[in-house]
PDB file of C-alpha atoms in Angstrom:
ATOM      1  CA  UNK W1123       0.000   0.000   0.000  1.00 55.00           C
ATOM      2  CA  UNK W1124       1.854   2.795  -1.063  1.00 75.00           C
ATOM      3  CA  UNK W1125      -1.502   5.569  -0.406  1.00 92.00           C
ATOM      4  CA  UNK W1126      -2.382   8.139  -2.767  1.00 94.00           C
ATOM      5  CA  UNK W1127      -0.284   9.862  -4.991  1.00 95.00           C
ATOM      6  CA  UNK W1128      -0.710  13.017  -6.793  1.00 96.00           C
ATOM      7  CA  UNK W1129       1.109  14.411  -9.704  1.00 97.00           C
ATOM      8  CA  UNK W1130       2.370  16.833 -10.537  1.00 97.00           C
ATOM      9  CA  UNK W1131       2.913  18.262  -6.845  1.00 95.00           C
ATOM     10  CA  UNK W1132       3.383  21.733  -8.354  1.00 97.00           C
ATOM     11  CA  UNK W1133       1.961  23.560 -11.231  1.00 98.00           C
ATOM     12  CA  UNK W1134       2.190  27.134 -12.364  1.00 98.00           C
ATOM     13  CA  UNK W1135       1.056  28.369 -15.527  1.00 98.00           C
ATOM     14  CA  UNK W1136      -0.469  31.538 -17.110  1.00 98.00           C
ATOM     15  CA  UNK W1137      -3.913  32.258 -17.121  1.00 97.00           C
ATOM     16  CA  UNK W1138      -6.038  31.220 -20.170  1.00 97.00           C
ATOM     17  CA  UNK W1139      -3.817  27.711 -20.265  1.00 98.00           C
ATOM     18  CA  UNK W1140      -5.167  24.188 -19.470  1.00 98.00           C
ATOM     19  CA  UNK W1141      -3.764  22.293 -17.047  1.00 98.00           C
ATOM     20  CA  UNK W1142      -4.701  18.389 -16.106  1.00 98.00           C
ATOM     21  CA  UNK W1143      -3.675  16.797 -12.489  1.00 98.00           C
ATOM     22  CA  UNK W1144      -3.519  13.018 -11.980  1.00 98.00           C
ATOM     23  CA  UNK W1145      -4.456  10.930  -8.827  1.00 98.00           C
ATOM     24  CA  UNK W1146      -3.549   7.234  -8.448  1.00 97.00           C
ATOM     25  CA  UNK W1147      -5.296   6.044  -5.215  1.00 96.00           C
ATOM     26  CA  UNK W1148      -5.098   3.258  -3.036  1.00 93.00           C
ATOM     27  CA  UNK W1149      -5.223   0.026  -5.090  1.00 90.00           C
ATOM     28  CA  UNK W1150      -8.160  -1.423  -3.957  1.00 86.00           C
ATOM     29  CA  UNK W1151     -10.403   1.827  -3.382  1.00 90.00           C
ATOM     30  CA  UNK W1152     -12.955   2.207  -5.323  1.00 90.00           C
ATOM     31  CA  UNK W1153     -14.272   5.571  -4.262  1.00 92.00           C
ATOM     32  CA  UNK W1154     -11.877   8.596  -5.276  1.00 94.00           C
ATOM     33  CA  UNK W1155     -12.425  12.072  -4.280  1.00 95.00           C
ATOM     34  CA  UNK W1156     -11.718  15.737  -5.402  1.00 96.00           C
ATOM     35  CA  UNK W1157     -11.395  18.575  -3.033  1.00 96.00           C
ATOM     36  CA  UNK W1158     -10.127  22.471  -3.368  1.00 96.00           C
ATOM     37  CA  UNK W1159      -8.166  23.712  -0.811  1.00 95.00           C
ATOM     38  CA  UNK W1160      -7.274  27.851  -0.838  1.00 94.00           C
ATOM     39  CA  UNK W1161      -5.074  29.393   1.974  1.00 89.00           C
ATOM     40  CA  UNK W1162      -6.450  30.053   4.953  1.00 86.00           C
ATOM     41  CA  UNK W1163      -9.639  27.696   4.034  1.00 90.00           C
ATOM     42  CA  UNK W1164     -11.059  23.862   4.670  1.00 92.00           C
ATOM     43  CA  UNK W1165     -10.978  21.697   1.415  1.00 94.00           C
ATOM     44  CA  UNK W1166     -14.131  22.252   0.138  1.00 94.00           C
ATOM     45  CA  UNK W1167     -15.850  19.084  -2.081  1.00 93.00           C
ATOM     46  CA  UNK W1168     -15.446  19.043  -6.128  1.00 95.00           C
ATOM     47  CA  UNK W1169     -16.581  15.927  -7.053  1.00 94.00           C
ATOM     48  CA  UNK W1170     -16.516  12.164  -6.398  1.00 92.00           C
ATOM     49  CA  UNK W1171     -16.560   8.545  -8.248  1.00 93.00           C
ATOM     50  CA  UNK W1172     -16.990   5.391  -7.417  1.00 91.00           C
ATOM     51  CA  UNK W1173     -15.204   2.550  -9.758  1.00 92.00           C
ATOM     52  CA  UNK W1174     -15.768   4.871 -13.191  1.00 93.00           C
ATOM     53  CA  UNK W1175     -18.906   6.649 -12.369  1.00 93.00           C
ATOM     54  CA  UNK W1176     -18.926   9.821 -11.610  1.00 92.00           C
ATOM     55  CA  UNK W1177     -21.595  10.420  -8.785  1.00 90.00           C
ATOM     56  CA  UNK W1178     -21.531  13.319  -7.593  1.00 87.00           C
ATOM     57  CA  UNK W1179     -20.884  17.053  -8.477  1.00 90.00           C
ATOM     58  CA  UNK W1180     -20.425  20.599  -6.822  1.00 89.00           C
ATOM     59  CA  UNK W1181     -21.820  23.733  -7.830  1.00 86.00           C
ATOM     60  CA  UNK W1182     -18.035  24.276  -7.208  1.00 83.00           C
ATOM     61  CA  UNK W1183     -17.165  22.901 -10.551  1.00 85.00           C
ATOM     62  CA  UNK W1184     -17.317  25.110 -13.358  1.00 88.00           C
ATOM     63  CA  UNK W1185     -17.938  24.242 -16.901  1.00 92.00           C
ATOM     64  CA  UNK W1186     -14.195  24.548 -16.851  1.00 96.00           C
ATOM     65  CA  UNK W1187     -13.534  21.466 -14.871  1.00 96.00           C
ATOM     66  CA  UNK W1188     -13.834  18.046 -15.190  1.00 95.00           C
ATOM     67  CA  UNK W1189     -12.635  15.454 -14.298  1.00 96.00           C
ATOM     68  CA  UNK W1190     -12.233  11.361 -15.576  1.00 96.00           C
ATOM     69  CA  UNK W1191     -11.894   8.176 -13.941  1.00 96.00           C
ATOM     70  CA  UNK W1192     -12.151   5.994 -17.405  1.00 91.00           C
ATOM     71  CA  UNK W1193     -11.135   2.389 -16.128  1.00 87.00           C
ATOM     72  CA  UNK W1194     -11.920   2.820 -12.628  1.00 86.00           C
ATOM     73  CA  UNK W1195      -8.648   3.665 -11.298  1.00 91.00           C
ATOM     74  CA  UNK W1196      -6.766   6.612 -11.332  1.00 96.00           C
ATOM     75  CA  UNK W1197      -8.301   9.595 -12.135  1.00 98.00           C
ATOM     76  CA  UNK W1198      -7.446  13.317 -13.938  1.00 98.00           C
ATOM     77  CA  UNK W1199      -8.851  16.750 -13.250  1.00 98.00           C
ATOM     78  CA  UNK W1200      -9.037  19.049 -16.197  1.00 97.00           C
ATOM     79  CA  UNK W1201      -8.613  22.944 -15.919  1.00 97.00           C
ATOM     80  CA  UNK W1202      -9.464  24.831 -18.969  1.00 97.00           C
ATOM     81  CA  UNK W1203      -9.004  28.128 -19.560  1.00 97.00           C
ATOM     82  CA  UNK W1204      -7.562  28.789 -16.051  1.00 97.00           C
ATOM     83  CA  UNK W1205      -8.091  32.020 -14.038  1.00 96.00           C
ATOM     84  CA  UNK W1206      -5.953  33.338 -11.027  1.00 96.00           C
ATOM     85  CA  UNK W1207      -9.299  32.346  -8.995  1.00 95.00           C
ATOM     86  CA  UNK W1208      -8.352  28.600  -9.291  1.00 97.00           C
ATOM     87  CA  UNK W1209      -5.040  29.167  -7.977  1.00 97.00           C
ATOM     88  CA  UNK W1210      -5.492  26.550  -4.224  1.00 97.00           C
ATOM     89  CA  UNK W1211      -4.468  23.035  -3.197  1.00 96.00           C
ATOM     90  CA  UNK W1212      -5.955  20.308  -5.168  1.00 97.00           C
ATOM     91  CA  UNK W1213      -6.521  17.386  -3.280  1.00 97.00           C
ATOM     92  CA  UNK W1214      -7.400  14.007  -3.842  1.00 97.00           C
ATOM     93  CA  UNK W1215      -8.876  10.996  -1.475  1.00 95.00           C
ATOM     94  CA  UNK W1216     -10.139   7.542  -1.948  1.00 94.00           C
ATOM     95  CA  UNK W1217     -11.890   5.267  -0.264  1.00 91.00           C
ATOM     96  CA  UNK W1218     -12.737   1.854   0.119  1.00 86.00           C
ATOM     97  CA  UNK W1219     -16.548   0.983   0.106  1.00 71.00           C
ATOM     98  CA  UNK W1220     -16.971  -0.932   2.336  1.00 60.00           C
ATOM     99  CA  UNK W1221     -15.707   1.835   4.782  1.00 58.00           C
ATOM    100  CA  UNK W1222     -16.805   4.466   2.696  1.00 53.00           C
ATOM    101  CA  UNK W1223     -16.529   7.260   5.235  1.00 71.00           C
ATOM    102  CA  UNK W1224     -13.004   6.902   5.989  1.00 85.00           C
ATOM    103  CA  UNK W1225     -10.872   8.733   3.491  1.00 91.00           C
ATOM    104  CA  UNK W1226      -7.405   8.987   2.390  1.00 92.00           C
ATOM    105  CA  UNK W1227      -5.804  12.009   1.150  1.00 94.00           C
ATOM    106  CA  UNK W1228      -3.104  12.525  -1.332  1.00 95.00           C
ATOM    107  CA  UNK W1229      -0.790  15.543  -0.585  1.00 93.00           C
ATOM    108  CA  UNK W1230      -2.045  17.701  -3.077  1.00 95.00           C
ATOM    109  CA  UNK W1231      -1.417  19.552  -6.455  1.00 97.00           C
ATOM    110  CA  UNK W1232      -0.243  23.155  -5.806  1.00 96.00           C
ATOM    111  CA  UNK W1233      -1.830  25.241  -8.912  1.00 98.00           C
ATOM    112  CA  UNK W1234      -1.038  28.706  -9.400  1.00 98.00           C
ATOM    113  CA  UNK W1235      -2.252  30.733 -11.629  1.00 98.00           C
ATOM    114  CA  UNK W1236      -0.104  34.109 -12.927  1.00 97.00           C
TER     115      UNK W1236
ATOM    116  CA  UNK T  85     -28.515  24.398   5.972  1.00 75.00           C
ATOM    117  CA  UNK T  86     -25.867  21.377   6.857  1.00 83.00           C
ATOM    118  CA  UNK T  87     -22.706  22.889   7.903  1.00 89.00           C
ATOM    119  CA  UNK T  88     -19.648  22.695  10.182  1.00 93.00           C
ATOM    120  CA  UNK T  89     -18.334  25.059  12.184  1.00 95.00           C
ATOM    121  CA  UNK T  90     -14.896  25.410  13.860  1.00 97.00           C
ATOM    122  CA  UNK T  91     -14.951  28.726  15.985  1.00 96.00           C
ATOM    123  CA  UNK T  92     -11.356  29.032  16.969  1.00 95.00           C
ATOM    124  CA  UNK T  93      -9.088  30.063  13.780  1.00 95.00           C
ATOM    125  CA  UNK T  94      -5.958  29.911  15.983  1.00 97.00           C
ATOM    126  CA  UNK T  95      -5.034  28.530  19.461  1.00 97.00           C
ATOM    127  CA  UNK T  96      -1.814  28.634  21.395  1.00 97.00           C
ATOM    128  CA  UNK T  97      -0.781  26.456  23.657  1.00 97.00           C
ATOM    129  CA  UNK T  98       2.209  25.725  26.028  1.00 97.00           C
ATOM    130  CA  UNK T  99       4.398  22.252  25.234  1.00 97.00           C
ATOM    131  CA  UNK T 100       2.487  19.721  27.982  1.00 97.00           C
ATOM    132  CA  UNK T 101      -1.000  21.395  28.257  1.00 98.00           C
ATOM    133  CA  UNK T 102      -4.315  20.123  27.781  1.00 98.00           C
ATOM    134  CA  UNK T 103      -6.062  20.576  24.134  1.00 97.00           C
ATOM    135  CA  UNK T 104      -9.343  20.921  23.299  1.00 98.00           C
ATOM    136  CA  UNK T 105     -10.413  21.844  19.735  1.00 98.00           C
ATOM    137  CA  UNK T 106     -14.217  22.861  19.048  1.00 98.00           C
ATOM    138  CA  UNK T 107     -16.485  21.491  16.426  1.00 97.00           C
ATOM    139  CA  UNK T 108     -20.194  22.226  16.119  1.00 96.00           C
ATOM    140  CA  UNK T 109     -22.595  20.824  13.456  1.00 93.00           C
ATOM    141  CA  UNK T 110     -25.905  21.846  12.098  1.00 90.00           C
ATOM    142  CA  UNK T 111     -27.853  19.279  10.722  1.00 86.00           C
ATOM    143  CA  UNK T 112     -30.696  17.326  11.700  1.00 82.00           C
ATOM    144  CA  UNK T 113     -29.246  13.796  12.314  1.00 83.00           C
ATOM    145  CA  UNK T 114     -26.045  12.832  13.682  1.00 81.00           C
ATOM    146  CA  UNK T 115     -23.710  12.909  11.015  1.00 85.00           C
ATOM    147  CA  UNK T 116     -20.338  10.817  10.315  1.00 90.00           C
ATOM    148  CA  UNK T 117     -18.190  12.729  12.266  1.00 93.00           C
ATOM    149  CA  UNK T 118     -13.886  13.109  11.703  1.00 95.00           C
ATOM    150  CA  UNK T 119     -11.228  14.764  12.842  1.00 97.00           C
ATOM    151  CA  UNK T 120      -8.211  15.414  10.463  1.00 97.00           C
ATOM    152  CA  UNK T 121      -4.472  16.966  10.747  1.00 97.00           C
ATOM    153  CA  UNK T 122      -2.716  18.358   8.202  1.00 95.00           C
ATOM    154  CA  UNK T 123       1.176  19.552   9.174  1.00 90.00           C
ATOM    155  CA  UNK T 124       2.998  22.239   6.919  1.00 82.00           C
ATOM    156  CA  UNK T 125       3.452  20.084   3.540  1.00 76.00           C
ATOM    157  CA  UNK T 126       1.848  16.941   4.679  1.00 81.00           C
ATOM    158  CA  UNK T 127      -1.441  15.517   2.902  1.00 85.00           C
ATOM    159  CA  UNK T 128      -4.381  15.338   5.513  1.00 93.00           C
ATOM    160  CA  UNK T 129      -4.201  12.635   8.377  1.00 94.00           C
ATOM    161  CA  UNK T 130      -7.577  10.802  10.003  1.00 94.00           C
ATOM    162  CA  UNK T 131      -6.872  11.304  13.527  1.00 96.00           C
ATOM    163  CA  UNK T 132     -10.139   9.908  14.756  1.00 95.00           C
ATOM    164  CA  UNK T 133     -13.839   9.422  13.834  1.00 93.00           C
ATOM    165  CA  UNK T 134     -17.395   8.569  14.945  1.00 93.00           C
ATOM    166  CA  UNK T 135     -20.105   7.246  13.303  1.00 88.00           C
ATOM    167  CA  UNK T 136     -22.353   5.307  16.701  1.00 86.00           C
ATOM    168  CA  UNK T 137     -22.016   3.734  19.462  1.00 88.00           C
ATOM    169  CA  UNK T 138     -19.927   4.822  22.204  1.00 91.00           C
ATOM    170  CA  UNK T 139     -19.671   8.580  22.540  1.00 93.00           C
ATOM    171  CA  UNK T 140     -16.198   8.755  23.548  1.00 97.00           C
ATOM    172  CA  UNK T 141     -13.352   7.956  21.165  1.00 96.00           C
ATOM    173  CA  UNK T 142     -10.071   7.134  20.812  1.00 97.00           C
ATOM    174  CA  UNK T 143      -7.932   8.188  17.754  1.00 96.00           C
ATOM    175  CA  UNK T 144      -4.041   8.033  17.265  1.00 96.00           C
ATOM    176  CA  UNK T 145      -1.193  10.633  19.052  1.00 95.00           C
ATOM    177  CA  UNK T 146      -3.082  10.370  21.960  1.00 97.00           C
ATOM    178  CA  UNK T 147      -6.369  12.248  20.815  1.00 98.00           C
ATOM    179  CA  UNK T 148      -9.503  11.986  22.026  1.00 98.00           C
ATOM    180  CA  UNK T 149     -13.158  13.477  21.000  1.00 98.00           C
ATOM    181  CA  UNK T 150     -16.759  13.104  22.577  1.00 97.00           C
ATOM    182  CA  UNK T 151     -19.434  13.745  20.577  1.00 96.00           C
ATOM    183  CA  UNK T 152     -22.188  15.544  22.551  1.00 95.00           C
ATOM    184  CA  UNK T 153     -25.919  14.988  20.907  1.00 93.00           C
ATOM    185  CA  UNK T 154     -27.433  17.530  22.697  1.00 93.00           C
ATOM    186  CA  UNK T 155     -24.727  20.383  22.008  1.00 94.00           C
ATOM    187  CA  UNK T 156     -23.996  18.966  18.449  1.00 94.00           C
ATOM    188  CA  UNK T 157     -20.384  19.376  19.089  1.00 96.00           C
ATOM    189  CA  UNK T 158     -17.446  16.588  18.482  1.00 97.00           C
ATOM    190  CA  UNK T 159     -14.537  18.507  20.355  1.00 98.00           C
ATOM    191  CA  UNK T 160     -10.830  17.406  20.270  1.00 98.00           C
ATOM    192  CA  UNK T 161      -8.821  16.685  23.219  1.00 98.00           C
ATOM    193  CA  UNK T 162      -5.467  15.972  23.911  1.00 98.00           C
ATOM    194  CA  UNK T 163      -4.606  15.652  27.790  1.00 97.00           C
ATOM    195  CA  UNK T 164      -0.859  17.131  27.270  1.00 97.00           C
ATOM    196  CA  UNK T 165       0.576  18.274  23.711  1.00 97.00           C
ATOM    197  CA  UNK T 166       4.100  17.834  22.210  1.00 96.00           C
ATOM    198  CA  UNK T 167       5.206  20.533  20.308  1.00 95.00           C
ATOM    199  CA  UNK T 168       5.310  17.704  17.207  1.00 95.00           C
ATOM    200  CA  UNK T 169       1.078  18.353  17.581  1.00 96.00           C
ATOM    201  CA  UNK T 170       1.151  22.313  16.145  1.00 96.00           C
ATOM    202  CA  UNK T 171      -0.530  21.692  12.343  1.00 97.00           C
ATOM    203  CA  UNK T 172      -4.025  22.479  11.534  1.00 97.00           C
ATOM    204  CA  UNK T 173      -7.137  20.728  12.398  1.00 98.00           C
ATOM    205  CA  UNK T 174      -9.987  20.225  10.538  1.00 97.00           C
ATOM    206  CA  UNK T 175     -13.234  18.758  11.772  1.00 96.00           C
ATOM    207  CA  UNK T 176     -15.324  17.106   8.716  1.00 93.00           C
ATOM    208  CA  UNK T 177     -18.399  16.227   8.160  1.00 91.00           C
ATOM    209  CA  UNK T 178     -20.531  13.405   6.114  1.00 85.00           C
ATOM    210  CA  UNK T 179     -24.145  14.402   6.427  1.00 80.00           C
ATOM    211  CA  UNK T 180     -24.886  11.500   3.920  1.00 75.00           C
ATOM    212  CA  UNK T 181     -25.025  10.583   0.458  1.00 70.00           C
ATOM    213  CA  UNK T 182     -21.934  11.787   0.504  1.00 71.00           C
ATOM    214  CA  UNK T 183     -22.405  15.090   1.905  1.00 78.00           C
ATOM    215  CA  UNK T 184     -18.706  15.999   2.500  1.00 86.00           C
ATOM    216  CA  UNK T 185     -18.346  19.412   4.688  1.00 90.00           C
ATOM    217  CA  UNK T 186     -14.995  20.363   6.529  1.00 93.00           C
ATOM    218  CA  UNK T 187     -14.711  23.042   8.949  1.00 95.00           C
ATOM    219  CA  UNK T 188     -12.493  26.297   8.047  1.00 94.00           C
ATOM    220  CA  UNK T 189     -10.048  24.677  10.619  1.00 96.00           C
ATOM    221  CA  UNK T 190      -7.710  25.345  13.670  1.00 97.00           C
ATOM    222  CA  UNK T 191      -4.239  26.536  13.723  1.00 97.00           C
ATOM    223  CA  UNK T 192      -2.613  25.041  16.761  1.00 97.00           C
ATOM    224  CA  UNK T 193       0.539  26.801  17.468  1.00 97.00           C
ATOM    225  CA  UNK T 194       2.813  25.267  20.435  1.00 97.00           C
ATOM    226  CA  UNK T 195       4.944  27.078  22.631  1.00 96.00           C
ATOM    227  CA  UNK T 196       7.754  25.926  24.515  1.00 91.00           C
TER     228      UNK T 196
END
């Protein structure tokens, strides 16, 4: 069990560029989460999957996000068109159903936005 | 509205002194309950959670939380903190149906 990994673990690029973040979590989770994390603030919910469904989204995210989990493992989170407002801590988290509650973060993808 | 609410933004406390870290909840069930820590470049650590049963719980470095019905609160304690402990602390919240909520979180500084 090696947890869950993020890549990259820092991004900056200029606004109006795409950028796409990867999560591999825990092998045998099926349940992966996105969360948004600015300074000062609690990660606030993007979006979730279980296996390669995508079940649930927040007003959070845009028409400028999404996100993929196409075989049911790791997944990607898609910026386009970015703006200095999506500069924050990108985290990810899986789970495992049958404890569904009990997450498992990644350490993050540190986006900013010039 | 469901939400989470951590009222202190920062606490100080001296190395070896009791903790305790508030966390209210509006909602109209009890909800899964957690505590997380996240140190200075560290992804987010479960310290402890609650979903029934008893109302006291243990978690790991030492914490503790009860979760009190009647005051919808889940507060944090630790009974004497090591200056490893100053991070930030974020109660969270899963109302259901994946209802996923975390609090604005606690800075706990440590002082020798």
């Amino acid at each position: 069990d090696t947890g869950v990994s993020q890549d990259p673990r820092h991004k900056i690029t200029k606004r109006g560029q795409n950028v796409t973040f990867r999560c591999d979590p825990i092998s045998e989770h099926n349940r992966l989460y996105w969360y948004r994390q600015t300074l000062g603030q609690g990660p606030e919910f993007l979006t979730y999957f279980q296996n390669e469904a995508q079940l649930e989204k927040s007003r959070l995210l845009s028409d400028r996000f999404s996100a993929e989990r196409p075989k049911g493992s790791f997944s990607t989170l898609e910026i386009q068109r970015t703006e200095q407002g999506d500069s924050a801590m990108y985290l990810c988290a899986s789970s495992y159903r049958g404890d569904i509650y009990e997450q498992y973060f990644g350490p993050g993808t540190r986006l900013t936005v010039t | 509205a469901q939400s989470v609410t951590q009222p202190d933004i920062h606490i100080t406390v001296s190395e070896g002194a009791s903790l305790e870290l508030r966390c209210n909840y509006s909602y109209g069930a009890t909800p899964y309950l957690f505590w997380y820590v996240q140190s200075p470049g560290q992804g987010l650590q479960l310290l402890l959670k609650y979903f029934s049963g008893d109302t006291l719980v243990q978690g790991i470095k030492g914490f503790e939380a009860e979760f009190k019905r009647s005051q919808s609160s889940f507060n944090l304690r630790k009974p004497s903190v090591h200056w490893s402990d100053a991070a930030e602390y974020f109660c969270f919240t899963n109302f259901g149906n994946e209802k996923l909520t975390f609090g604005t979180g606690t800075r706990l500084t440590i002082i020798p």
